[in-house]
Short mmCIF file of C-alpha atoms in Angstrom, two decimals:
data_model
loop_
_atom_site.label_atom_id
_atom_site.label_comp_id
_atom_site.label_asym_id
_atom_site.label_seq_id
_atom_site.Cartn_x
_atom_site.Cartn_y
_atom_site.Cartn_z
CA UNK I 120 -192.64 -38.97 -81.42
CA UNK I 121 -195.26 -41.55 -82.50
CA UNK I 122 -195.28 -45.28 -81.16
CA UNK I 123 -196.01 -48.22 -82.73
CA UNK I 124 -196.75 -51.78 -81.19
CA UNK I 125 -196.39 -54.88 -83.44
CA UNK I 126 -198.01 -57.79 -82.49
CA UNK I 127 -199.60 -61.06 -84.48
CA UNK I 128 -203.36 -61.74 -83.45
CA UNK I 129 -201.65 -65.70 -82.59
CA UNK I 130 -200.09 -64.61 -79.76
CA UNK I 131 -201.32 -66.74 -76.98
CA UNK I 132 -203.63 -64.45 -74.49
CA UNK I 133 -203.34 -66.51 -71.70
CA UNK I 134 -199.88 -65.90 -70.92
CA UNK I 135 -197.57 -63.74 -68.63
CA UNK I 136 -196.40 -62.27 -71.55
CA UNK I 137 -199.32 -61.12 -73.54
CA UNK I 138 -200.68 -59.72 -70.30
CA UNK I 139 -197.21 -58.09 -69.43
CA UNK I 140 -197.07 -56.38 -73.22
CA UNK I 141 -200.70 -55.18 -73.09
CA UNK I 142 -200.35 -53.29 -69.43
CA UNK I 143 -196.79 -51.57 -70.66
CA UNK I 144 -198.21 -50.54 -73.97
CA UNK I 145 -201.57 -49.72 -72.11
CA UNK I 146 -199.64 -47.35 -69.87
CA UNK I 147 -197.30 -45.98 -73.11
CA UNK I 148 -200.50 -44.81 -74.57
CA UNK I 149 -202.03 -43.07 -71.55
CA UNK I 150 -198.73 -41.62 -70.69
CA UNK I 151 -196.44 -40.72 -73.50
CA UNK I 152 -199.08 -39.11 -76.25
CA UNK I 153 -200.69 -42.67 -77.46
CA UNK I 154 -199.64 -45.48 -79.07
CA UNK I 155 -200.66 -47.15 -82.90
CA UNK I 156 -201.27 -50.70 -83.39
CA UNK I 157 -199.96 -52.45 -85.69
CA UNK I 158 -200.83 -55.85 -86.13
CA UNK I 159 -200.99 -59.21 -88.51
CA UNK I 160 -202.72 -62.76 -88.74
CA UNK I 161 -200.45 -64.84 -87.79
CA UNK I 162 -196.10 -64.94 -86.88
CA UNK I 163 -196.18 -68.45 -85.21
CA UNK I 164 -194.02 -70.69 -85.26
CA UNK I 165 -192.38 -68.61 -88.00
CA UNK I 166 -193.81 -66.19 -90.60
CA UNK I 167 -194.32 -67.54 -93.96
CA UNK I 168 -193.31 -65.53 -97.04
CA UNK I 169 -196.50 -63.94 -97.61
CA UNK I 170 -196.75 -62.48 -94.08
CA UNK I 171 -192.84 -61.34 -94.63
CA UNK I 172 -193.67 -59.46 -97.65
CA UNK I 173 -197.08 -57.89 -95.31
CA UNK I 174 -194.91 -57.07 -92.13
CA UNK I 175 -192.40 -55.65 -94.68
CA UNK I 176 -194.88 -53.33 -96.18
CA UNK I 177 -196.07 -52.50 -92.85
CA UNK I 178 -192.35 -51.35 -91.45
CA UNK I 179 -191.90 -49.41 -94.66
CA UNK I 180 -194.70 -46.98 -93.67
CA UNK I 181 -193.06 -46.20 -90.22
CA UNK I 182 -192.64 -42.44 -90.01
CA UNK I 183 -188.57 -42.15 -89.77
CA UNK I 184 -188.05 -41.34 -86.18
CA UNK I 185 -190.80 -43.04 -84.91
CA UNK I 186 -190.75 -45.66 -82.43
CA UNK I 187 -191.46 -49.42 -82.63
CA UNK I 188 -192.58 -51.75 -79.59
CA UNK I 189 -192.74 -55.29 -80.21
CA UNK I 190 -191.77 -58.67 -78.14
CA UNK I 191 -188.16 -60.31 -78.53
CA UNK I 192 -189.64 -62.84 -80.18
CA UNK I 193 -190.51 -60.93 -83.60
CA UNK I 194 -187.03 -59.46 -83.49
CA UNK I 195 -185.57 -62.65 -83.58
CA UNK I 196 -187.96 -63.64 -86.45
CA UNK I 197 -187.92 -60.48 -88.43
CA UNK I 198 -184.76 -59.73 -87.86
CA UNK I 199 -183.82 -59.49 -91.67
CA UNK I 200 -187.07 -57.18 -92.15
CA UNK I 201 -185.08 -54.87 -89.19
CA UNK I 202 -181.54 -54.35 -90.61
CA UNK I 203 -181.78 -51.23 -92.11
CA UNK I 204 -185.19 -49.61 -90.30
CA UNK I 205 -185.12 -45.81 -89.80
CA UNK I 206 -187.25 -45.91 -86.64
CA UNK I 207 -186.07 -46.85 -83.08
CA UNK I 208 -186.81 -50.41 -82.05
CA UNK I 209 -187.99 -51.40 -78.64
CA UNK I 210 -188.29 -55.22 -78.25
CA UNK I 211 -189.94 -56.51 -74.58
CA UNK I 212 -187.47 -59.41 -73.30
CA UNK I 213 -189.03 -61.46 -71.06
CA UNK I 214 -186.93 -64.51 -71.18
CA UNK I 215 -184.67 -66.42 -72.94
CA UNK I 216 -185.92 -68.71 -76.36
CA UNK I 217 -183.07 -70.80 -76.09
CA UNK I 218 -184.59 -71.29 -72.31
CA UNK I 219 -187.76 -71.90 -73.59
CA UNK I 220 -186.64 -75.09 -75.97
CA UNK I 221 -184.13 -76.50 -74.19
CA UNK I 222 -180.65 -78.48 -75.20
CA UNK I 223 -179.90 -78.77 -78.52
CA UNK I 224 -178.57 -77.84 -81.83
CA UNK I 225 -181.92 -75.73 -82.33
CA UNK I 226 -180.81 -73.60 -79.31
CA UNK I 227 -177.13 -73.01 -80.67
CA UNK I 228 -178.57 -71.56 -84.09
CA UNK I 229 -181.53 -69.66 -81.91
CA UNK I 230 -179.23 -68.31 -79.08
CA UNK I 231 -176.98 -66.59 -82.19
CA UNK I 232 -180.03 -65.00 -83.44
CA UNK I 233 -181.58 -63.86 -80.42
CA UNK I 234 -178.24 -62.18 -79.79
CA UNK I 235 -178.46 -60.33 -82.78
CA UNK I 236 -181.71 -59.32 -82.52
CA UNK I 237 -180.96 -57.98 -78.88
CA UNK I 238 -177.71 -55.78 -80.12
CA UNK I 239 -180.06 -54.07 -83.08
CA UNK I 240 -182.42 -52.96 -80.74
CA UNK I 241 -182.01 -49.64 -79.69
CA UNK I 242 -184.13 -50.20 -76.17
CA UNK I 243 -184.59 -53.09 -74.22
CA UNK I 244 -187.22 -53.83 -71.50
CA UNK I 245 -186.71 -56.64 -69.22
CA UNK I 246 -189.22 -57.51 -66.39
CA UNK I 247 -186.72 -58.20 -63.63
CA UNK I 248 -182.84 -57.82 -62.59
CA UNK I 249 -182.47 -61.31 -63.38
CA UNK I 250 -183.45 -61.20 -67.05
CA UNK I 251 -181.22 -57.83 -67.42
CA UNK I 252 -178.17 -59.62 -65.58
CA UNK I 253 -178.88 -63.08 -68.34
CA UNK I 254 -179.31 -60.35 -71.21
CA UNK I 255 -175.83 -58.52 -70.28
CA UNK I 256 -173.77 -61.71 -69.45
CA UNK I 257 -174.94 -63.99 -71.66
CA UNK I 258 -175.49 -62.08 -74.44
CA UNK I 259 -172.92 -58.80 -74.26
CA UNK I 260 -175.80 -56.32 -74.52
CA UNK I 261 -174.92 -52.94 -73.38
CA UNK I 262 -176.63 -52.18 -70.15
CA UNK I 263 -176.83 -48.63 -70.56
CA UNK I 264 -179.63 -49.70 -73.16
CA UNK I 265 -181.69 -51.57 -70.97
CA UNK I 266 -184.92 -50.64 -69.25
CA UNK I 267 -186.00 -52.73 -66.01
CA UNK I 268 -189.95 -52.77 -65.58
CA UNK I 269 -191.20 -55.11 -63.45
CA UNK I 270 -194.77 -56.09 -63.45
CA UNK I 271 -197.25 -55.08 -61.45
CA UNK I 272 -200.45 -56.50 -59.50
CA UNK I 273 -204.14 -56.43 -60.01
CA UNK I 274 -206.06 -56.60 -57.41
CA UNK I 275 -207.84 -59.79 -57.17
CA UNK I 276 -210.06 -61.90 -55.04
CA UNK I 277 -209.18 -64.23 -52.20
CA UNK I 278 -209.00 -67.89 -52.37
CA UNK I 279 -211.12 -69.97 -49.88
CA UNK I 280 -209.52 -71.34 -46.73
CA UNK I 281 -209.23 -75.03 -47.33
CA UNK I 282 -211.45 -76.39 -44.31
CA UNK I 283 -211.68 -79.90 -44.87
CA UNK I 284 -212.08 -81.90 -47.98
CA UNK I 285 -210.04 -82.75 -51.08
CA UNK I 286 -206.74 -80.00 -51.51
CA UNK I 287 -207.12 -78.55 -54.76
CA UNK I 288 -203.81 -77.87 -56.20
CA UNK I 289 -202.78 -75.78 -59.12
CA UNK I 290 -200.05 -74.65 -61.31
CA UNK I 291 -200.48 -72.41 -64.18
CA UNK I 292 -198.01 -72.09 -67.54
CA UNK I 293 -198.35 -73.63 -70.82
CA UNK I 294 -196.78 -77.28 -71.12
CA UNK I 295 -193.61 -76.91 -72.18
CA UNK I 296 -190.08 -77.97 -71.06
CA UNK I 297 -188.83 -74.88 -69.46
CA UNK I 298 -192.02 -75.46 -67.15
CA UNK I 299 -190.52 -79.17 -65.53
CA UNK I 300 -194.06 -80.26 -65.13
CA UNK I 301 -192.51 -83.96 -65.24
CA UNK I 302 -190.52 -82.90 -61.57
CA UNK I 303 -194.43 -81.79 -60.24
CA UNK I 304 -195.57 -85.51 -61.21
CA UNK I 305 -192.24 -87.43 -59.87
CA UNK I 306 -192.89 -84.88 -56.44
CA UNK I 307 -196.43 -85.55 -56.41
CA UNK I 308 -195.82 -89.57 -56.94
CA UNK I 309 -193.89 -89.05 -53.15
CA UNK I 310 -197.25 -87.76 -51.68
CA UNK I 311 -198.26 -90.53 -49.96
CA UNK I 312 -201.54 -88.66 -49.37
CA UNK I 313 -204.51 -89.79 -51.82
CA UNK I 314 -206.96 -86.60 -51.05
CA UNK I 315 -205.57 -84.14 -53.83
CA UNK I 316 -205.70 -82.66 -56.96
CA UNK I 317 -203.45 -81.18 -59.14
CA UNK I 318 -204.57 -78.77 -62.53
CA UNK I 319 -202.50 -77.63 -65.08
CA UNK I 320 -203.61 -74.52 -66.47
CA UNK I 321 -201.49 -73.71 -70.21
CA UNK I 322 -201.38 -74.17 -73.81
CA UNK I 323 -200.67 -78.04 -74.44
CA UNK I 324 -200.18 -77.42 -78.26
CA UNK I 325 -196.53 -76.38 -78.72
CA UNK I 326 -194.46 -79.28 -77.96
CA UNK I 327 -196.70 -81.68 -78.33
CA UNK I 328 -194.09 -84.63 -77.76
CA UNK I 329 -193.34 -83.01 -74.81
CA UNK I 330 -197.06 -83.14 -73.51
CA UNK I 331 -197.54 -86.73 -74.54
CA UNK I 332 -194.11 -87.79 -72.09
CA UNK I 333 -195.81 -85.96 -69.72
CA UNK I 334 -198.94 -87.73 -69.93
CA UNK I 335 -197.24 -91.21 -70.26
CA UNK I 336 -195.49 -90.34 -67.19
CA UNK I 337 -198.59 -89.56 -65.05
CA UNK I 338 -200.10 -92.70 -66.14
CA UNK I 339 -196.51 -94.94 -65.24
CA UNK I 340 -197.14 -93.07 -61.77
CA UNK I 341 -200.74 -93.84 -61.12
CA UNK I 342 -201.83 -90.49 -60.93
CA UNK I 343 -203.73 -90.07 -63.81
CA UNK I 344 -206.68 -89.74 -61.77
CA UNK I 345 -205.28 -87.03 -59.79
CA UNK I 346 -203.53 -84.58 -62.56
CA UNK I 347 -205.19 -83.11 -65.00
CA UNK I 348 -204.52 -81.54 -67.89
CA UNK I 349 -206.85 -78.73 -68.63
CA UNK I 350 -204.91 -76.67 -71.98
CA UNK I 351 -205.40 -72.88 -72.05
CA UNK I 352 -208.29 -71.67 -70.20
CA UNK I 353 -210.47 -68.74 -70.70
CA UNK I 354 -210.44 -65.79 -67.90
CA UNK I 355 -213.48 -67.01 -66.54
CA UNK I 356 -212.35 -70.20 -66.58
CA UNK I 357 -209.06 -69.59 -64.84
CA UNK I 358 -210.82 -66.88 -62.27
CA UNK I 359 -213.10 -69.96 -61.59
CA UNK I 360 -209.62 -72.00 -60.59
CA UNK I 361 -208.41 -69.98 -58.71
CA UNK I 362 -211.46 -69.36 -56.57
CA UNK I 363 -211.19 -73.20 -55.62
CA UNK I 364 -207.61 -73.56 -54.87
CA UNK I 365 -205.75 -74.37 -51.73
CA UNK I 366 -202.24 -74.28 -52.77
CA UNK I 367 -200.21 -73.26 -55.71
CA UNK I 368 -196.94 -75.56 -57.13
CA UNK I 369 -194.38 -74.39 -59.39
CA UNK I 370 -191.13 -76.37 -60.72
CA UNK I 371 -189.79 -74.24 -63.71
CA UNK I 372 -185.47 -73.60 -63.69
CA UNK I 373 -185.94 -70.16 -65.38
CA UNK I 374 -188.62 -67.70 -64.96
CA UNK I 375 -188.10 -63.82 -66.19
CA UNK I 376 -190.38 -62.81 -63.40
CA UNK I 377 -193.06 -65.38 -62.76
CA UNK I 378 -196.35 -63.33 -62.94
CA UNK I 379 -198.83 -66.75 -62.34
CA UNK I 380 -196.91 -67.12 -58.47
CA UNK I 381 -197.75 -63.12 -58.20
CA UNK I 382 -201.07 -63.90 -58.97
CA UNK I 383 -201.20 -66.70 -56.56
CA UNK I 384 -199.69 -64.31 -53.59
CA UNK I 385 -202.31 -61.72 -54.65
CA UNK I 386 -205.23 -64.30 -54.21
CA UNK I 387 -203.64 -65.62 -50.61
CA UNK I 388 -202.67 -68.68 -52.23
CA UNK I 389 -199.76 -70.69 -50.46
CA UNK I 390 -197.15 -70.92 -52.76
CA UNK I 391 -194.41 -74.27 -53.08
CA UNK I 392 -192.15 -73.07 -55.56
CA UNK I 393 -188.43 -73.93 -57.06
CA UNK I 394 -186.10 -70.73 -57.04
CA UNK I 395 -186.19 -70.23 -60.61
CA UNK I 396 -184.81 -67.50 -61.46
CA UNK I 397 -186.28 -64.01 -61.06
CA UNK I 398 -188.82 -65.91 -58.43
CA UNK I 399 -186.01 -65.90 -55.51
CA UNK I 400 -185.23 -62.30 -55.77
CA UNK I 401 -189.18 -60.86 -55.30
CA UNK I 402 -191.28 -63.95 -53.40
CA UNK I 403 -188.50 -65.70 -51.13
CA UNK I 404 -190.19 -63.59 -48.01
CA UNK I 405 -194.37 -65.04 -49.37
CA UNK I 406 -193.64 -68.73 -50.86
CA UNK I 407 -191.78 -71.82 -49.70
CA UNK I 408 -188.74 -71.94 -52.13
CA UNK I 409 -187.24 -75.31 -52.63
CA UNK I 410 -183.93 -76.42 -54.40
CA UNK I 411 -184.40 -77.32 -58.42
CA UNK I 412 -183.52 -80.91 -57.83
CA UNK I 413 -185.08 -82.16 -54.74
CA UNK I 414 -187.93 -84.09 -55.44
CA UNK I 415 -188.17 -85.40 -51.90
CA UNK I 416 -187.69 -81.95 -49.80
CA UNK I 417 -190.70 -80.42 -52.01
CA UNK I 418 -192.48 -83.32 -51.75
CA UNK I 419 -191.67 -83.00 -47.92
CA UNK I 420 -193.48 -79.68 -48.20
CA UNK I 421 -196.26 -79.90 -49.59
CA UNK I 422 -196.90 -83.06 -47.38
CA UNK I 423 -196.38 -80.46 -44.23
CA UNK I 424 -199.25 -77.94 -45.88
CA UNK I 425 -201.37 -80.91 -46.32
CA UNK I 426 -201.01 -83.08 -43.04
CA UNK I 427 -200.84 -79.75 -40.69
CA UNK I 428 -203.72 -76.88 -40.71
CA UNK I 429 -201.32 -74.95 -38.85
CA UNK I 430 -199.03 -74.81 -41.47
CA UNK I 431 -201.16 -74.12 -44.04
CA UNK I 432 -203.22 -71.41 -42.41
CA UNK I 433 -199.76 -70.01 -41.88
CA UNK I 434 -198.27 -70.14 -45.18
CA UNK I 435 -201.39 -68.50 -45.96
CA UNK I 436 -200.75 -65.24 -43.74
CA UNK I 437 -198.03 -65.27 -45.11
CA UNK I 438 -199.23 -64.95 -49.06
CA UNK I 439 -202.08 -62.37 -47.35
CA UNK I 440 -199.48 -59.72 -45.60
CA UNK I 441 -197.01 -59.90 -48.65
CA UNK I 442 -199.99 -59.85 -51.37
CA UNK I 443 -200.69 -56.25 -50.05
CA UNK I 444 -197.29 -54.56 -49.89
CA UNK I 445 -197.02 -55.53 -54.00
CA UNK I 446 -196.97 -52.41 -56.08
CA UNK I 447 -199.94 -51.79 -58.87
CA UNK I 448 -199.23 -51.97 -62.39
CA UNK I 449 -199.06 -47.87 -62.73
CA UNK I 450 -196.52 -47.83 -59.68
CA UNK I 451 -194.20 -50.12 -61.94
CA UNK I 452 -194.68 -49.03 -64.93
CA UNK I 453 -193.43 -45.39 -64.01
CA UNK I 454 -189.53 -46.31 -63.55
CA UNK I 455 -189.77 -47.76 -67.22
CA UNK I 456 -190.88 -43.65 -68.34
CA UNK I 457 -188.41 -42.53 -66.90
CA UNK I 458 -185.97 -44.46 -68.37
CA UNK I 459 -187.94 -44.34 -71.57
CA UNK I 460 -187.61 -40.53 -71.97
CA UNK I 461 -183.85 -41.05 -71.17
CA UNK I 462 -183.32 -43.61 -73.90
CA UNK I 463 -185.46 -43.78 -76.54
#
């Protein structure tokens, strides 16, 4: 059986899902007699008719009975390219696109295509109970067909203690609407605290109107001196973050796993988090989880971590102990080939 992984080289990097794609296929190649790349220029925001014709040519020269690998996200765009394939198809699901963009007639039109490209998939492998319970309810996929793989844990350097000075605070995820950064600013505008910092680590290029009522918004607050900002770092950049932060925030509704507040627990990082999503059902016992709409109780909080070392250094313990009972990436991975071998 030979393996292929599509990807286009625009994928952003700096993302839970790029880094969640390149450990499973990683561990598919090690493990199940290696895997073939198969890649293009660019697929974002949607392929234009000379890449169709490309990725076209490409499928056509799939060995019949081979498998393909690729992210949800090409299914849904090359879905007409994937009608009549004679290879299994594999998509990774990590969360919903009609999540992603929020209300509107956009969603409607993408929610009907994301179902379809989720019932022609032969296999599908979700990163958490939560996304397999959204992909069987809300979309009628067969569960039989679906393959849970959760992700797994590098190991990774400790934050510093925060022993006096400014509190560095940081949230990572590209600026986009499923991320609520707007509830971060209206919580943070409740601090009544002035010795902070907040960074925004993510891409700030994809819904650009978006970013700029975010930035208008932390200038009506007065707290443009305070947020930041900083668009999609490099690794070095990030690992140079992290090794500076005090506490992590997060505010998103929906996460399919929420691999940047894993990182944060792995680092001893305090973590202030809403529930969303698969984030309840894995961190509830390391991070402070607070309801989706209460602006004041998170803001209550993360005033508590600030105002009391007690707190903090406790919260802290708390990221520690949990940070070393997570599983490694080759732990989590093994479930999902088992399951592979069954289904595909």
């Amino acid at each position: 059986m030979t393996i292929h992984h599509f990807y286009s080289t625009d994928y952003e990097q700096r993302t839970g899902g790029w880094i969640y794609n390149r450990h499973l296929i990683d561990w598919l190649d090690r493990n199940l007699g290696g895997v073939r790349e198969m890649t293009v220029p660019m697929c974002f925001p949607t392929p234009d008719v000379a890449a169709l014709g490309e990725i076209a040519t490409l499928f056509d020269g799939i060995e019949p009975g081979s498998v393909l690998v690729m992210d949800h996200i090409y299914g849904c765009m090359l879905l007409p390219i994937l009608r009549n394939r004679t290879f299994t198809l594999v998509l990774i699901y990590h969360h919903s696109m009609t999540e992603e963009r929020g209300a509107g007639d956009a969603v409607t039109r993408g929610d009907t295509t994301e179902q379809s490209a989720l019932q022609l998939a032969d296999a599908i492998i979700v990163t958490s109970d939560e996304s397999r319970d959204y992909v069987t309810g809300h979309y009628g996929i067969d569960e039989r067909k679906i393959i849970t793989g959760r992700p797994g844990n590098d190991p990774a350097p400790q934050s510093p203690i925060h022993d006096g000075g400014p509190w560095r605070m940081l949230s990572v995820g590209a600026v986009i609407p499923r991320k609520r950064y707007e509830f971060l600013v209206e919580v943070l505008a409740k601090v009544e605290r002035s010795d902070w910092s907040l960074t925004i680590a993510g891409n700030t290029e994809r819904y650009p109107d978006y970013v700029a009522s975010l930035q208008d918004l932390i200038k009506a607050r007065s707290l443009a001196s305070h947020i930041t900002l900083a668009g999609e770092l490099t690794a070095p950049a990030l690992n140079a973050l992290w090794a500076k932060t005090h506490l992590y925030i997060a505010s998103s509704l929906y996460e399919g796993y929420g691999m940047a507040i894993s990182e944060a627990i792995c680092r001893g990082v305090p973590v202030i988090s809403t529930p969303s999503g698969a984030v309840a059902s894995w961190a509830g016992q390391a991070a402070t989880l607070v309801d989706a709409n209460d602006v004041s109780e998170m803001a209550r909080q993360i005033t508590t971590v600030l105002d009391d070392q007690a707190t903090y250094e406790a919260a802290r313990e708390k990221a520690v102990r949990f940070a070393d009972a997570l599983p490694s990436w080759e732990a989590n991975m093994a479930p999902v080939g088992e399951a592979w071998r069954r289904l595909v």
